């Protein structure tokens, strides 16, 4: 890394490195000496800056009062808000590292490598040397002692994670003889070679010319041409699975191989490095179903294997080819058009990081197969322009995030936490910036302006063509440019706006027209409409769309490494966020769609009870895990009118109480998500010595107070625990990975450690205020 030649990059990395460092300096204590590992890995020029005594001596002007150690929850909460306020971005949201998965950056590297090789003038844009170095740094940081990489940063090694990262490292310039690269290769070979990696990794190997397409099962784009009524039509799949298999089907359909593969010496070397036998001697048509045990979370069922074998006949039998070619052309045309619509609707961000890079490669293929293969198209450049949206630089290097950020989600929690603490008026600037963020982030119309004519979304028929749900009025997880609304993000966004509308400083500014852009009543109603439309038959709420398929689709899950990805299920989290928002809205606007909201709440209440486990717990799908879901379950039920004395709620509270650690905190291991059974005590290395951590403790405390147990000693001890874990700056330690998706992959939510303690303490203070008021009355 040549920092002198790349001052901007150096500065970017330097700033991200010092977010922690500068704050740590402020308590006046000398910083611990940097570890030899850091010293070895951080470029010397940056290292100097980081450790310079001049920097350590310079106090941050905005951080007040580092010496005081708060003795009450109110003081501790206020201090935490002050710290959080420092991290707010000028546009009103909180930005944070949304990394964790380790299979995303390699996909990014592969696509950019192919793009750069195809269009050398783009090379400096997509993979300049400073990015390559920062990415390599990240991969090397997360390699495990055994030589392998996990599917995510805290997971055990998998062939999926290892093959992806190994190949990416090599493409980024790491030499085959480097010790860490060697260890990675040994890991792959010890596990039988890359023929044992998971299917998604095989897909990338085929794209790069490191495996022939005969080694990959068929992903026919024709599946999109099936009548919509077909029970396993892709339009019924969970949108993330659909939008990943869409470009996969296109690239498989055209059998895309990186055009330079034949002449690239690296490809030749990798073909020898990745397998235990000589590449040319391997019969890849026999290795399609192979997968290492360490990857095989969702083994491919017999039904799917039979189907894949039948499809193989369809792909190869000579007598079928005229028919196949005929339908394939149509399938490919549909897939290309659908991808284009997605690109336009999301401003080339696309729904997620996997489809982003695969859509870009598909666009590249269209250019290469078009009349002027040497000309870079505008579409391609627009794709390139949105690549950086997914990148994040932190102390462990440059990574690809799980989304283009978690801006809206984090901000909606922050606002609700501060609101419940009764502190929004004390932070008027923060509140106003958040308000304009929510105003700007609400999705105002179903995306039309740039969409192709075929996919203009005004009419349901056109929406249906892209299998999309109504968007107008929803809030996204990240930004409005991304544009996919989500049930719970809409719910949390709506609650945040309602909280801001109740804040006197914001009310005054809206009345005096100092705030000019407001979330009008009709826009609130649009949000309510999105939520109501999203309620499933079972009374619950899924993520982006209604439930359109059946649980048995999982027998057709071809991914091996992920679980429960085939359809959009009803989740306790999405249900609670949607239902609490409806209930809050109804309290303020009792006459709008009153009967429908009441019916939705009643149905939602039955659903949440239905999915409660016998022991009183709920399984959490999107964060770790039973503690998270316990908060959602209890709060959701209460919002739907369930009395806190009901059996459901008392059982749920008892479950949580029973998990409290002796030191008053709560902690849950990531294995809970994977095994779907509460795993305690595994967090020692990431939480405190008893396995407790601040985020889980906050969720538990919030759940218990919502469940009517605010006066219990468990809650008091939880609050004391949170206070004891606060750092002198008002920050909290970053502990184990909190988020999860698809059962097996962890994902980092950096703001949780700041926001949830505020919310828990805020809720506790509110409880105390109400208790005192009741006593006086
Ligand atoms: C997310 C992030 C947000 C999350 C919540 C809103 C928190 C949740 O309550 C509902 C599900 C949702 C929207 C969610 C689903 C899965 C996502 C999109 C992610 C965890 C972010 C990344 C992940 C996506 C699937 C990663 C790409 C990987 C693939 C296997 C396609």
PDB file of C-alpha atoms in Angstrom, residues 306-454:
ATOM      1  CA  UNK A 306     -33.725 -35.976  -9.411  1.00  0.00           C
ATOM      2  CA  UNK A 307     -34.878 -32.667 -10.835  1.00  0.00           C
ATOM      3  CA  UNK A 308     -31.300 -31.535 -11.403  1.00  0.00           C
ATOM      4  CA  UNK A 309     -30.499 -34.798 -13.187  1.00  0.00           C
ATOM      5  CA  UNK A 310     -33.558 -34.426 -15.406  1.00  0.00           C
ATOM      6  CA  UNK A 311     -32.530 -30.882 -16.194  1.00  0.00           C
ATOM      7  CA  UNK A 312     -29.113 -32.163 -17.127  1.00  0.00           C
ATOM      8  CA  UNK A 313     -30.740 -34.359 -19.748  1.00  0.00           C
ATOM      9  CA  UNK A 314     -32.606 -31.287 -20.960  1.00  0.00           C
ATOM     10  CA  UNK A 315     -29.327 -29.377 -21.172  1.00  0.00           C
ATOM     11  CA  UNK A 316     -27.385 -32.063 -23.013  1.00  0.00           C
ATOM     12  CA  UNK A 317     -29.592 -34.544 -24.913  1.00  0.00           C
ATOM     13  CA  UNK A 318     -29.077 -33.839 -28.619  1.00  0.00           C
ATOM     14  CA  UNK A 319     -32.681 -34.507 -29.609  1.00  0.00           C
ATOM     15  CA  UNK A 320     -33.919 -31.880 -27.128  1.00  0.00           C
ATOM     16  CA  UNK A 321     -31.615 -29.086 -28.224  1.00  0.00           C
ATOM     17  CA  UNK A 322     -33.780 -27.488 -30.939  1.00  0.00           C
ATOM     18  CA  UNK A 323     -36.629 -27.168 -28.440  1.00  0.00           C
ATOM     19  CA  UNK A 324     -34.332 -26.037 -25.641  1.00  0.00           C
ATOM     20  CA  UNK A 325     -32.673 -23.400 -27.765  1.00  0.00           C
ATOM     21  CA  UNK A 326     -36.042 -22.054 -28.794  1.00  0.00           C
ATOM     22  CA  UNK A 327     -37.307 -21.592 -25.232  1.00  0.00           C
ATOM     23  CA  UNK A 328     -33.927 -20.562 -23.907  1.00  0.00           C
ATOM     24  CA  UNK A 329     -33.811 -17.577 -26.226  1.00  0.00           C
ATOM     25  CA  UNK A 330     -37.102 -16.407 -24.779  1.00  0.00           C
ATOM     26  CA  UNK A 331     -36.000 -17.150 -21.242  1.00  0.00           C
ATOM     27  CA  UNK A 332     -32.832 -15.163 -21.721  1.00  0.00           C
ATOM     28  CA  UNK A 333     -34.720 -12.261 -23.223  1.00  0.00           C
ATOM     29  CA  UNK A 334     -37.055 -12.219 -20.252  1.00  0.00           C
ATOM     30  CA  UNK A 335     -34.185 -12.443 -17.754  1.00  0.00           C
ATOM     31  CA  UNK A 336     -32.300  -9.606 -19.459  1.00  0.00           C
ATOM     32  CA  UNK A 337     -35.369  -7.396 -19.466  1.00  0.00           C
ATOM     33  CA  UNK A 338     -36.166  -8.198 -15.851  1.00  0.00           C
ATOM     34  CA  UNK A 339     -32.604  -7.434 -14.741  1.00  0.00           C
ATOM     35  CA  UNK A 340     -32.743  -4.148 -16.604  1.00  0.00           C
ATOM     36  CA  UNK A 341     -35.950  -3.248 -14.810  1.00  0.00           C
ATOM     37  CA  UNK A 342     -34.343  -4.079 -11.458  1.00  0.00           C
ATOM     38  CA  UNK A 343     -31.279  -2.000 -12.328  1.00  0.00           C
ATOM     39  CA  UNK A 344     -33.420   0.971 -13.218  1.00  0.00           C
ATOM     40  CA  UNK A 345     -35.738   0.673 -10.262  1.00  0.00           C
ATOM     41  CA  UNK A 346     -32.844   0.540  -7.831  1.00  0.00           C
ATOM     42  CA  UNK A 347     -30.644   3.095  -9.599  1.00  0.00           C
ATOM     43  CA  UNK A 348     -28.186   0.296 -10.391  1.00  0.00           C
ATOM     44  CA  UNK A 349     -27.745  -0.567  -6.710  1.00  0.00           C
ATOM     45  CA  UNK A 350     -29.879  -3.704  -7.051  1.00  0.00           C
ATOM     46  CA  UNK A 351     -31.538  -5.454  -4.169  1.00  0.00           C
ATOM     47  CA  UNK A 352     -28.383  -6.955  -2.676  1.00  0.00           C
ATOM     48  CA  UNK A 353     -24.658  -7.475  -3.053  1.00  0.00           C
ATOM     49  CA  UNK A 354     -24.808 -10.783  -4.905  1.00  0.00           C
ATOM     50  CA  UNK A 355     -27.302  -9.722  -7.528  1.00  0.00           C
ATOM     51  CA  UNK A 356     -25.475  -6.395  -7.874  1.00  0.00           C
ATOM     52  CA  UNK A 357     -22.280  -7.919  -9.179  1.00  0.00           C
ATOM     53  CA  UNK A 358     -24.033 -10.626 -11.185  1.00  0.00           C
ATOM     54  CA  UNK A 359     -26.331  -8.100 -12.857  1.00  0.00           C
ATOM     55  CA  UNK A 360     -23.252  -6.095 -13.732  1.00  0.00           C
ATOM     56  CA  UNK A 361     -21.620  -9.148 -15.292  1.00  0.00           C
ATOM     57  CA  UNK A 362     -24.795  -9.871 -17.234  1.00  0.00           C
ATOM     58  CA  UNK A 363     -24.724  -6.304 -18.528  1.00  0.00           C
ATOM     59  CA  UNK A 364     -21.118  -6.874 -19.510  1.00  0.00           C
ATOM     60  CA  UNK A 365     -22.109  -9.995 -21.388  1.00  0.00           C
ATOM     61  CA  UNK A 366     -24.792  -8.092 -23.265  1.00  0.00           C
ATOM     62  CA  UNK A 367     -22.178  -5.573 -24.364  1.00  0.00           C
ATOM     63  CA  UNK A 368     -19.734  -8.280 -25.371  1.00  0.00           C
ATOM     64  CA  UNK A 369     -22.371 -10.199 -27.287  1.00  0.00           C
ATOM     65  CA  UNK A 370     -23.780  -7.037 -28.872  1.00  0.00           C
ATOM     66  CA  UNK A 371     -22.937  -5.298 -32.152  1.00  0.00           C
ATOM     67  CA  UNK A 372     -20.102  -3.193 -30.644  1.00  0.00           C
ATOM     68  CA  UNK A 373     -18.365  -5.454 -28.137  1.00  0.00           C
ATOM     69  CA  UNK A 374     -15.494  -3.025 -27.654  1.00  0.00           C
ATOM     70  CA  UNK A 375     -17.663  -0.087 -26.562  1.00  0.00           C
ATOM     71  CA  UNK A 376     -18.422   0.454 -22.896  1.00  0.00           C
ATOM     72  CA  UNK A 377     -22.165   0.970 -22.588  1.00  0.00           C
ATOM     73  CA  UNK A 378     -23.877   3.594 -20.470  1.00  0.00           C
ATOM     74  CA  UNK A 379     -25.577   0.820 -18.503  1.00  0.00           C
ATOM     75  CA  UNK A 380     -22.262  -0.696 -17.653  1.00  0.00           C
ATOM     76  CA  UNK A 381     -20.880   2.615 -16.483  1.00  0.00           C
ATOM     77  CA  UNK A 382     -23.946   3.211 -14.351  1.00  0.00           C
ATOM     78  CA  UNK A 383     -23.333  -0.162 -12.736  1.00  0.00           C
ATOM     79  CA  UNK A 384     -19.721   0.755 -12.089  1.00  0.00           C
ATOM     80  CA  UNK A 385     -20.852   4.044 -10.568  1.00  0.00           C
ATOM     81  CA  UNK A 386     -22.797   2.189  -7.890  1.00  0.00           C
ATOM     82  CA  UNK A 387     -20.120  -0.322  -6.920  1.00  0.00           C
ATOM     83  CA  UNK A 388     -18.726   1.814  -4.121  1.00  0.00           C
ATOM     84  CA  UNK A 389     -22.127   1.954  -2.439  1.00  0.00           C
ATOM     85  CA  UNK A 390     -21.395  -1.521  -1.152  1.00  0.00           C
ATOM     86  CA  UNK A 391     -17.870  -0.929   0.098  1.00  0.00           C
ATOM     87  CA  UNK A 392     -16.758  -0.086   3.603  1.00  0.00           C
ATOM     88  CA  UNK A 393     -13.318   0.517   5.002  1.00  0.00           C
ATOM     89  CA  UNK A 394     -12.562  -0.313   8.609  1.00  0.00           C
ATOM     90  CA  UNK A 395      -9.673  -1.375  10.743  1.00  0.00           C
ATOM     91  CA  UNK A 396      -9.807  -4.851   9.200  1.00  0.00           C
ATOM     92  CA  UNK A 397      -9.584  -3.516   5.655  1.00  0.00           C
ATOM     93  CA  UNK A 398     -11.973  -2.950   2.777  1.00  0.00           C
ATOM     94  CA  UNK A 399     -15.024  -5.137   2.605  1.00  0.00           C
ATOM     95  CA  UNK A 400     -18.226  -5.543   0.652  1.00  0.00           C
ATOM     96  CA  UNK A 401     -21.237  -4.966   2.863  1.00  0.00           C
ATOM     97  CA  UNK A 402     -24.369  -7.101   3.042  1.00  0.00           C
ATOM     98  CA  UNK A 403     -26.459  -4.258   1.651  1.00  0.00           C
ATOM     99  CA  UNK A 404     -25.767  -0.708   0.572  1.00  0.00           C
ATOM    100  CA  UNK A 405     -25.943   0.100   4.277  1.00  0.00           C
ATOM    101  CA  UNK A 406     -28.438  -0.057   7.128  1.00  0.00           C
ATOM    102  CA  UNK A 407     -29.048   3.693   7.259  1.00  0.00           C
ATOM    103  CA  UNK A 408     -32.825   3.868   7.628  1.00  0.00           C
ATOM    104  CA  UNK A 409     -33.072   0.871   9.950  1.00  0.00           C
ATOM    105  CA  UNK A 410     -30.443   2.155  12.381  1.00  0.00           C
ATOM    106  CA  UNK A 411     -31.815   5.665  12.370  1.00  0.00           C
ATOM    107  CA  UNK A 412     -35.359   4.527  13.113  1.00  0.00           C
ATOM    108  CA  UNK A 413     -34.176   2.593  16.166  1.00  0.00           C
ATOM    109  CA  UNK A 414     -32.001   5.476  17.354  1.00  0.00           C
ATOM    110  CA  UNK A 415     -34.913   7.892  17.236  1.00  0.00           C
ATOM    111  CA  UNK A 416     -37.271   5.565  19.038  1.00  0.00           C
ATOM    112  CA  UNK A 417     -34.717   4.897  21.747  1.00  0.00           C
ATOM    113  CA  UNK A 418     -34.020   8.568  22.362  1.00  0.00           C
ATOM    114  CA  UNK A 419     -37.747   9.325  22.214  1.00  0.00           C
ATOM    115  CA  UNK A 420     -38.575   6.742  24.830  1.00  0.00           C
ATOM    116  CA  UNK A 421     -35.819   8.174  27.014  1.00  0.00           C
ATOM    117  CA  UNK A 422     -37.621  11.516  26.707  1.00  0.00           C
ATOM    118  CA  UNK A 423     -34.450  13.152  25.394  1.00  0.00           C
ATOM    119  CA  UNK A 424     -35.382  14.153  21.849  1.00  0.00           C
ATOM    120  CA  UNK A 425     -36.079  17.725  22.877  1.00  0.00           C
ATOM    121  CA  UNK A 426     -32.658  17.977  24.461  1.00  0.00           C
ATOM    122  CA  UNK A 427     -31.114  17.138  21.085  1.00  0.00           C
ATOM    123  CA  UNK A 428     -33.101  19.323  18.685  1.00  0.00           C
ATOM    124  CA  UNK A 429     -30.453  19.342  15.977  1.00  0.00           C
ATOM    125  CA  UNK A 430     -30.201  15.580  16.011  1.00  0.00           C
ATOM    126  CA  UNK A 431     -33.980  15.267  15.876  1.00  0.00           C
ATOM    127  CA  UNK A 432     -34.332  17.686  12.988  1.00  0.00           C
ATOM    128  CA  UNK A 433     -31.623  16.023  10.932  1.00  0.00           C
ATOM    129  CA  UNK A 434     -33.285  12.654  11.493  1.00  0.00           C
ATOM    130  CA  UNK A 435     -36.627  14.047  10.501  1.00  0.00           C
ATOM    131  CA  UNK A 436     -35.333  15.304   7.174  1.00  0.00           C
ATOM    132  CA  UNK A 437     -33.624  11.966   6.657  1.00  0.00           C
ATOM    133  CA  UNK A 438     -36.906  10.071   7.117  1.00  0.00           C
ATOM    134  CA  UNK A 439     -38.702  12.546   4.916  1.00  0.00           C
ATOM    135  CA  UNK A 440     -36.154  12.062   2.155  1.00  0.00           C
ATOM    136  CA  UNK A 441     -35.970   8.315   2.568  1.00  0.00           C
ATOM    137  CA  UNK A 442     -39.635   7.400   2.369  1.00  0.00           C
ATOM    138  CA  UNK A 443     -40.420   5.809  -0.971  1.00  0.00           C
ATOM    139  CA  UNK A 444     -42.852   8.231  -2.504  1.00  0.00           C
ATOM    140  CA  UNK A 445     -44.031   6.413  -5.537  1.00  0.00           C
ATOM    141  CA  UNK A 446     -43.561   3.034  -6.950  1.00  0.00           C
ATOM    142  CA  UNK A 447     -40.430   3.539  -9.025  1.00  0.00           C
ATOM    143  CA  UNK A 448     -41.456   4.850 -12.393  1.00  0.00           C
ATOM    144  CA  UNK A 449     -39.447   7.753 -13.650  1.00  0.00           C
ATOM    145  CA  UNK A 450     -36.584   5.723 -14.975  1.00  0.00           C
ATOM    146  CA  UNK A 451     -38.221   2.352 -15.376  1.00  0.00           C
ATOM    147  CA  UNK A 452     -38.583   0.835 -18.787  1.00  0.00           C
ATOM    148  CA  UNK A 453     -42.016   1.207 -20.287  1.00  0.00           C
ATOM    149  CA  UNK A 454     -42.726  -2.452 -19.685  1.00  0.00           C
TER     150      UNK A 454
END
